[in-house]
XYZ file of N, CA and C in Angstrom:
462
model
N 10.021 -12.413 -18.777
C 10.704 -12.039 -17.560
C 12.193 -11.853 -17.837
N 12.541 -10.659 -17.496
C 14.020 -10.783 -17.584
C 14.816 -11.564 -16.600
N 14.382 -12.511 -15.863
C 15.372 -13.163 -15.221
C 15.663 -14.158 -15.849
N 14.731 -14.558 -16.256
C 14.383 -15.969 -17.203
C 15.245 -15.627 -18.474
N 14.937 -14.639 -18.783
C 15.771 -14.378 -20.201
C 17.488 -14.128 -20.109
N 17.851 -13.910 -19.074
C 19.553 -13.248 -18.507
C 19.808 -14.876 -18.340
N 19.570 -15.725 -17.461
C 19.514 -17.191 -17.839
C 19.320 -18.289 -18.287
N 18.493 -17.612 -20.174
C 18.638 -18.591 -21.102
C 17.413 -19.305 -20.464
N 16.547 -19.348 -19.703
C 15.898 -20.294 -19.393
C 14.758 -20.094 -20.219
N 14.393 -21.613 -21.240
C 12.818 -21.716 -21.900
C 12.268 -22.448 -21.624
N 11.126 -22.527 -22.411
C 9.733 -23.401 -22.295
C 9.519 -23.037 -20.484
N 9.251 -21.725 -20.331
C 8.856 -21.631 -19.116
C 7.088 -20.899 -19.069
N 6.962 -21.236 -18.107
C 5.256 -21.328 -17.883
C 5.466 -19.862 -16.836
N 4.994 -18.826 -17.853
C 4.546 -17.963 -16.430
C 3.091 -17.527 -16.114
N 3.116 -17.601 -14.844
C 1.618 -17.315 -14.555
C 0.983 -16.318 -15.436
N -0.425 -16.597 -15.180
C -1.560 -15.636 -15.695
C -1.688 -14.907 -14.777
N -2.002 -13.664 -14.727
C -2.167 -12.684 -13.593
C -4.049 -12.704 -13.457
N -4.015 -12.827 -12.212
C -5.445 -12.978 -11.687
C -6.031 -11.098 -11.727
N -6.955 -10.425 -12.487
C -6.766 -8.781 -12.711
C -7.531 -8.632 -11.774
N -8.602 -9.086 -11.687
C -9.565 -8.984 -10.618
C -9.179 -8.828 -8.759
N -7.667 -10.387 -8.941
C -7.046 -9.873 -7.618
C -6.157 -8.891 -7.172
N -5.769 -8.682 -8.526
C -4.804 -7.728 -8.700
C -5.277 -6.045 -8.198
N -6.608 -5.962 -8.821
C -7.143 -4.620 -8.155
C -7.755 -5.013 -7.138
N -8.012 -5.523 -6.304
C -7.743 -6.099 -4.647
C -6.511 -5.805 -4.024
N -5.777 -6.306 -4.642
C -4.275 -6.007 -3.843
C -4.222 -4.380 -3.828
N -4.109 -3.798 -5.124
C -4.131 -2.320 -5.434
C -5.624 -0.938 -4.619
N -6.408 -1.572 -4.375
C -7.599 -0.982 -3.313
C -7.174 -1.414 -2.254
N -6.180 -2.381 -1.348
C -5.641 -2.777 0.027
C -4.697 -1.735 0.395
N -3.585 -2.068 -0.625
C -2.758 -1.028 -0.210
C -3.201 0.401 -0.239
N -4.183 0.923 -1.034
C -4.413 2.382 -1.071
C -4.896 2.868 0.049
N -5.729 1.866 0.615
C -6.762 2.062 2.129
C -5.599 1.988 2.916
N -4.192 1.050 2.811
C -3.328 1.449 4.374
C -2.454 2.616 4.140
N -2.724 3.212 2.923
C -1.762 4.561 2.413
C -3.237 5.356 2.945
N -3.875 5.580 2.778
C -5.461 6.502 3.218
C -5.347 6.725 5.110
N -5.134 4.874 5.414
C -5.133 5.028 6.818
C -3.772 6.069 7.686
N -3.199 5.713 6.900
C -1.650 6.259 7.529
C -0.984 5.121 8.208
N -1.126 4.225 7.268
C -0.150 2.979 8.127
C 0.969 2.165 7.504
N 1.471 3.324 6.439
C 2.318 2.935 5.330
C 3.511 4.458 5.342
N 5.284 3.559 5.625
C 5.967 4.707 5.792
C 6.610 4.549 4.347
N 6.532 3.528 3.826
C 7.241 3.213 2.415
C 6.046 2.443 1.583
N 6.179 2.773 0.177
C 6.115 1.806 -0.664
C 6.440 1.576 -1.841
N 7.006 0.571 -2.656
C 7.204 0.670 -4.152
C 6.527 -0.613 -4.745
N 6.393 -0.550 -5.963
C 5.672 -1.756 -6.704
C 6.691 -2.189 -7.103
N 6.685 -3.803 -7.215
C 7.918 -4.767 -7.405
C 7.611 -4.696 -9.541
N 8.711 -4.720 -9.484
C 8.492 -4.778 -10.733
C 9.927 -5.204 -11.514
N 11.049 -4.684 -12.924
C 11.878 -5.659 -12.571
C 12.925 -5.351 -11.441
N 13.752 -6.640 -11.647
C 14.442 -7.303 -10.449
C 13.978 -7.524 -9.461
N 12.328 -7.458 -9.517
C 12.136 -8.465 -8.379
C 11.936 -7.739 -6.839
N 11.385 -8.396 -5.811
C 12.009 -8.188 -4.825
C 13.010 -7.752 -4.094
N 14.291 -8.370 -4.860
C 15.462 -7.845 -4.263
C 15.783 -6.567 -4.715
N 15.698 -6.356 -5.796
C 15.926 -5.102 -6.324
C 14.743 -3.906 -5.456
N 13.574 -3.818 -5.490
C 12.891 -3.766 -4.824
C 13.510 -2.826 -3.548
N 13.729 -3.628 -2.595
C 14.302 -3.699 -1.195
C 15.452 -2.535 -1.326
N 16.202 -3.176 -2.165
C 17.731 -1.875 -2.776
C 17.505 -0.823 -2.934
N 16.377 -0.776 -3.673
C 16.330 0.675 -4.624
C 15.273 1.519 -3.409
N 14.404 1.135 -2.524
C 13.793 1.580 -1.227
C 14.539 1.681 -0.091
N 15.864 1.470 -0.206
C 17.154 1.902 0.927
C 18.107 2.926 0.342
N 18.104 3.299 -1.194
C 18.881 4.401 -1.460
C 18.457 5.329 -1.081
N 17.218 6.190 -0.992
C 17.176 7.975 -1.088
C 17.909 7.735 1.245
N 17.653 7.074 1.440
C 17.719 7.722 3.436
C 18.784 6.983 3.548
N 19.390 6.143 3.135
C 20.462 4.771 3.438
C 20.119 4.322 4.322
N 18.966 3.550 4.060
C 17.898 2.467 4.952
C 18.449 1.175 4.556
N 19.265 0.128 5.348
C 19.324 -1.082 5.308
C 18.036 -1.878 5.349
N 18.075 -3.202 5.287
C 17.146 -4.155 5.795
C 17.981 -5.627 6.264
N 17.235 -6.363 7.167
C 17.767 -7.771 6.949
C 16.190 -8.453 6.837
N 16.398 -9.208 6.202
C 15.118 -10.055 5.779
C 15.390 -11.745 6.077
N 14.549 -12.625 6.236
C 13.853 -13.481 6.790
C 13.215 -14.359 5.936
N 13.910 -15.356 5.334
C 12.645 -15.811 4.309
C 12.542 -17.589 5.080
N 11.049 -17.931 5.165
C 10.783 -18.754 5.937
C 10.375 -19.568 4.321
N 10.596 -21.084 4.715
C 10.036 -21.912 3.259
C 8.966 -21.654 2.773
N 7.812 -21.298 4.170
C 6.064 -21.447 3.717
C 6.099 -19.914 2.858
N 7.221 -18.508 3.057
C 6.876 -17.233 2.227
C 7.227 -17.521 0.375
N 8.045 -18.729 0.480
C 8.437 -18.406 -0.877
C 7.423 -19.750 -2.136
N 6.101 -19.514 -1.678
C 5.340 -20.279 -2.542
C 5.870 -21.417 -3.233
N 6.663 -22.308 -2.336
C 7.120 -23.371 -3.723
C 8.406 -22.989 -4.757
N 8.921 -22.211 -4.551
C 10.294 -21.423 -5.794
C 11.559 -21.381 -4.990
N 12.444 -21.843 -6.425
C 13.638 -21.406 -5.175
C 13.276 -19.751 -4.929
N 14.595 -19.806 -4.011
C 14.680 -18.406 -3.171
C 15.044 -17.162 -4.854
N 16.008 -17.976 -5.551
C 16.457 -17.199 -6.459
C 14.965 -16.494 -7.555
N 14.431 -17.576 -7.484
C 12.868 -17.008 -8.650
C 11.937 -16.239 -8.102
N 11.686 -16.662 -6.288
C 10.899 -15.743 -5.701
C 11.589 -14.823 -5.568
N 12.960 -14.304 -5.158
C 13.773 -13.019 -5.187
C 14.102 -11.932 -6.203
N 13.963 -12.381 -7.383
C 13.744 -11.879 -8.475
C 12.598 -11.951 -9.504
N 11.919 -12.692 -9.062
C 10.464 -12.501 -9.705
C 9.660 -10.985 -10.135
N 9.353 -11.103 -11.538
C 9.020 -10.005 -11.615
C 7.148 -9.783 -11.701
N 6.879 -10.564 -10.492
C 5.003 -10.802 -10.176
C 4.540 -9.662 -9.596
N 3.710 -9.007 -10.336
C 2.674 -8.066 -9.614
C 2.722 -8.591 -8.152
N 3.071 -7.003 -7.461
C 2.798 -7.128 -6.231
C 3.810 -5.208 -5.729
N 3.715 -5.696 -4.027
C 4.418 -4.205 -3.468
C 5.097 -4.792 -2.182
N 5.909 -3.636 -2.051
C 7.263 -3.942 -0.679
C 6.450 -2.879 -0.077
N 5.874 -3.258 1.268
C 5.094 -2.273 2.126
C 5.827 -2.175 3.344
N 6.564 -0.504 3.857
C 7.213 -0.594 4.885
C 5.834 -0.202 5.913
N 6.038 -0.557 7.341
C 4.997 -0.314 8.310
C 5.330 -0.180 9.822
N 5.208 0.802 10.163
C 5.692 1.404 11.704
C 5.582 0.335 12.360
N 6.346 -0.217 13.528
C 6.067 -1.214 14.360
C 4.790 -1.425 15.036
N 4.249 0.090 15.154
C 3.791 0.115 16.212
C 1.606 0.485 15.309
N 2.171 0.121 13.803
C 0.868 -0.184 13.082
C 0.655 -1.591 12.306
N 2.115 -2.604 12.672
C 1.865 -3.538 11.844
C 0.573 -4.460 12.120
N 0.090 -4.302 13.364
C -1.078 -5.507 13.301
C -2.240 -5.095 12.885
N -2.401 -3.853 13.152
C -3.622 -3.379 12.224
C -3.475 -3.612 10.502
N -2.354 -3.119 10.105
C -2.398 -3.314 9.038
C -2.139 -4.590 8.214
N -1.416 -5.643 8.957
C -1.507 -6.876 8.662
C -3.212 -7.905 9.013
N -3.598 -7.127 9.758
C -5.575 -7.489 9.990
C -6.314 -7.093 8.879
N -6.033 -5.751 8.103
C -6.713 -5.285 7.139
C -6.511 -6.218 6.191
N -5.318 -6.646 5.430
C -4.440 -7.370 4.573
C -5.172 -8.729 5.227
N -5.201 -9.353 5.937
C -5.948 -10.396 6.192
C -7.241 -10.695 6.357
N -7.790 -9.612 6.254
C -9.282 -9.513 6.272
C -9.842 -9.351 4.989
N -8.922 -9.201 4.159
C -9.676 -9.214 2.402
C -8.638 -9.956 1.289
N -7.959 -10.843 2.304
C -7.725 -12.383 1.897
C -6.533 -12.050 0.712
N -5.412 -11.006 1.106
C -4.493 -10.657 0.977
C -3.488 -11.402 0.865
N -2.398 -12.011 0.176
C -1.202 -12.807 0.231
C -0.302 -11.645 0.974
N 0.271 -11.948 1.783
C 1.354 -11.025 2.168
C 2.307 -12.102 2.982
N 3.685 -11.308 3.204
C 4.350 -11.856 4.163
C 5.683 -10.992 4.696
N 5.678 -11.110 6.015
C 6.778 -9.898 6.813
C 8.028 -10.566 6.357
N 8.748 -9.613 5.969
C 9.798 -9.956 5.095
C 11.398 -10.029 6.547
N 10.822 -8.822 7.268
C 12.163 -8.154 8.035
C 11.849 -6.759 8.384
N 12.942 -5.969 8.622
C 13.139 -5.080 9.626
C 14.080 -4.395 8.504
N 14.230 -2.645 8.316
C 14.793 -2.189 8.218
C 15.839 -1.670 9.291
N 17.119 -1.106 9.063
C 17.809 -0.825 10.120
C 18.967 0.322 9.688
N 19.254 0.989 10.329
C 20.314 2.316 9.920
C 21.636 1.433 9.316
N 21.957 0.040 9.093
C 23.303 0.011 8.896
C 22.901 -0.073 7.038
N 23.471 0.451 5.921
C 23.496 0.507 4.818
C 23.821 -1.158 3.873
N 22.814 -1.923 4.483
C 23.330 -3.349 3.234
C 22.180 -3.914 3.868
N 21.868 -4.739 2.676
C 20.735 -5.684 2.579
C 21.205 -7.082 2.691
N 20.389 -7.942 4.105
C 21.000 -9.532 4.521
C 19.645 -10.109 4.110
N 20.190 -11.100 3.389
C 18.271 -11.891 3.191
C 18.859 -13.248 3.959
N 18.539 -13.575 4.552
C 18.564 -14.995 5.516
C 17.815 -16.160 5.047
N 17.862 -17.140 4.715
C 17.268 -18.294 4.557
C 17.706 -19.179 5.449
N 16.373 -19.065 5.906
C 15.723 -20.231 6.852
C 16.285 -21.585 6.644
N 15.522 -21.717 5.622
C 15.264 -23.474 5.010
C 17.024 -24.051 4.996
N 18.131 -23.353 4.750
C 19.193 -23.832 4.641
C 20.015 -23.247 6.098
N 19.523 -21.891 6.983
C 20.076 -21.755 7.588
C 21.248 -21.083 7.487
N 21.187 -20.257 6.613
C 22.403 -19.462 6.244
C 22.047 -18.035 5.231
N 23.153 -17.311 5.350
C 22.502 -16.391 4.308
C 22.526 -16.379 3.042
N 21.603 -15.639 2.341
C 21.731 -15.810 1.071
C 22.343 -14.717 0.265
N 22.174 -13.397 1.058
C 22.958 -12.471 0.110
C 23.412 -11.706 2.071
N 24.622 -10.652 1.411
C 24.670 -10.023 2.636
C 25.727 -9.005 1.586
N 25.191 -7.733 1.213
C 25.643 -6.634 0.360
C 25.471 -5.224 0.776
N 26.445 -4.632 0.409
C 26.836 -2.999 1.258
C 25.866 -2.436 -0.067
N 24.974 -1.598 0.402
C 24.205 -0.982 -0.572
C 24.683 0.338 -0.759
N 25.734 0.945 -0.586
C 26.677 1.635 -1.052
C 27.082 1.679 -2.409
N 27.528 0.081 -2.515
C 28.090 -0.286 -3.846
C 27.266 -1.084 -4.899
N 25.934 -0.959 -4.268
C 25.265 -1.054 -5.290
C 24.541 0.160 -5.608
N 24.162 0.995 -4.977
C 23.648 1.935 -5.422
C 24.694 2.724 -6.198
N 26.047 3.074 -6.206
C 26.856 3.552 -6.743
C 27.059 2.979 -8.249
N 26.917 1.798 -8.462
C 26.262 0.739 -9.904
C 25.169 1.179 -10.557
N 24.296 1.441 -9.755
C 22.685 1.762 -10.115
C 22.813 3.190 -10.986
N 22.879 3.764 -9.876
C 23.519 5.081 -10.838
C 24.209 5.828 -11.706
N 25.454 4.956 -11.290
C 26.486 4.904 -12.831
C 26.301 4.609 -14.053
N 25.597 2.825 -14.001
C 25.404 2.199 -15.122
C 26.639 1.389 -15.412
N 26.631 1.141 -16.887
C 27.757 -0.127 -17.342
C 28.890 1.015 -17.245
N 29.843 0.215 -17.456
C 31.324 1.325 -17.608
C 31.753 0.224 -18.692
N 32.645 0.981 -19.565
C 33.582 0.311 -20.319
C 35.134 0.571 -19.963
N 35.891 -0.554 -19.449
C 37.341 -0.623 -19.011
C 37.988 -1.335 -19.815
């Protein structure tokens, strides 16, 4: 994992990926992309979640604020579940299809969890619950302007 590796961190245990659930997850989402109940999606992969979220608000300059409740982040800090680089997908979903499609996702024993709300203002707020405060609150302006650039040498 490159998070693990950017922070020196060893002797770390990372999961085994379950493949079997894995193409479960991957036949779920295809059926709510089939249904028409999917306006976004990307597969998390690195950076995680957060990155994730960022890089699915550059092409429209789609904000989000997000919501993380203790029971969504399996046991991890916020920082490992936020950057975790675990098989999985950021599924955006019309308001007005989320319960169907959160029924489907629960009906074939789906891990999921509503993260938040996208919104026209350009920056990503992730909120934590458990402390009651936020955890990031960033103009995605200036990160996408990073993203694209790359390193600079000054």
């Amino acid at each position: 994992s490159l998070w693990y590796e950017v922070n020196n961190l060893e002797d770390i245990n990372l999961p085994a990926f379950d493949l079997v659930k894995i193409r479960s997850i991957n036949k779920a989402v295809l059926e709510l992309v089939d249904m028409g109940d999917l306006s976004a999606l990307k597969a998390i992969n690195i950076g995680g979640v957060a990155a994730t979220l960022a890089l699915m608000g550059f092409k429209n300059k789609i904000g989000c604020d997000v919501k993380l409740e203790p029971s969504s982040l399996d046991s991890l800090r916020l920082d490992e579940w936020m950057f975790s680089e675990a098989p999985g997908f950021v599924l955006t979903i019309a308001a007005d299809k989320v319960d169907r499609a959160l029924h489907r996702l629960q009906a074939q024993d789906i891990s999921h969890w509503v993260l938040g709300v996208t919104k026209s203002e350009f920056n990503l707020k992730i909120y934590n619950a458990a402390l009651d405060r936020n955890w990031l609150d960033v103009n995605l302006n200036q990160v996408k302007s990073n993203w694209e650039n790359g390193l600079n040498y000054e």
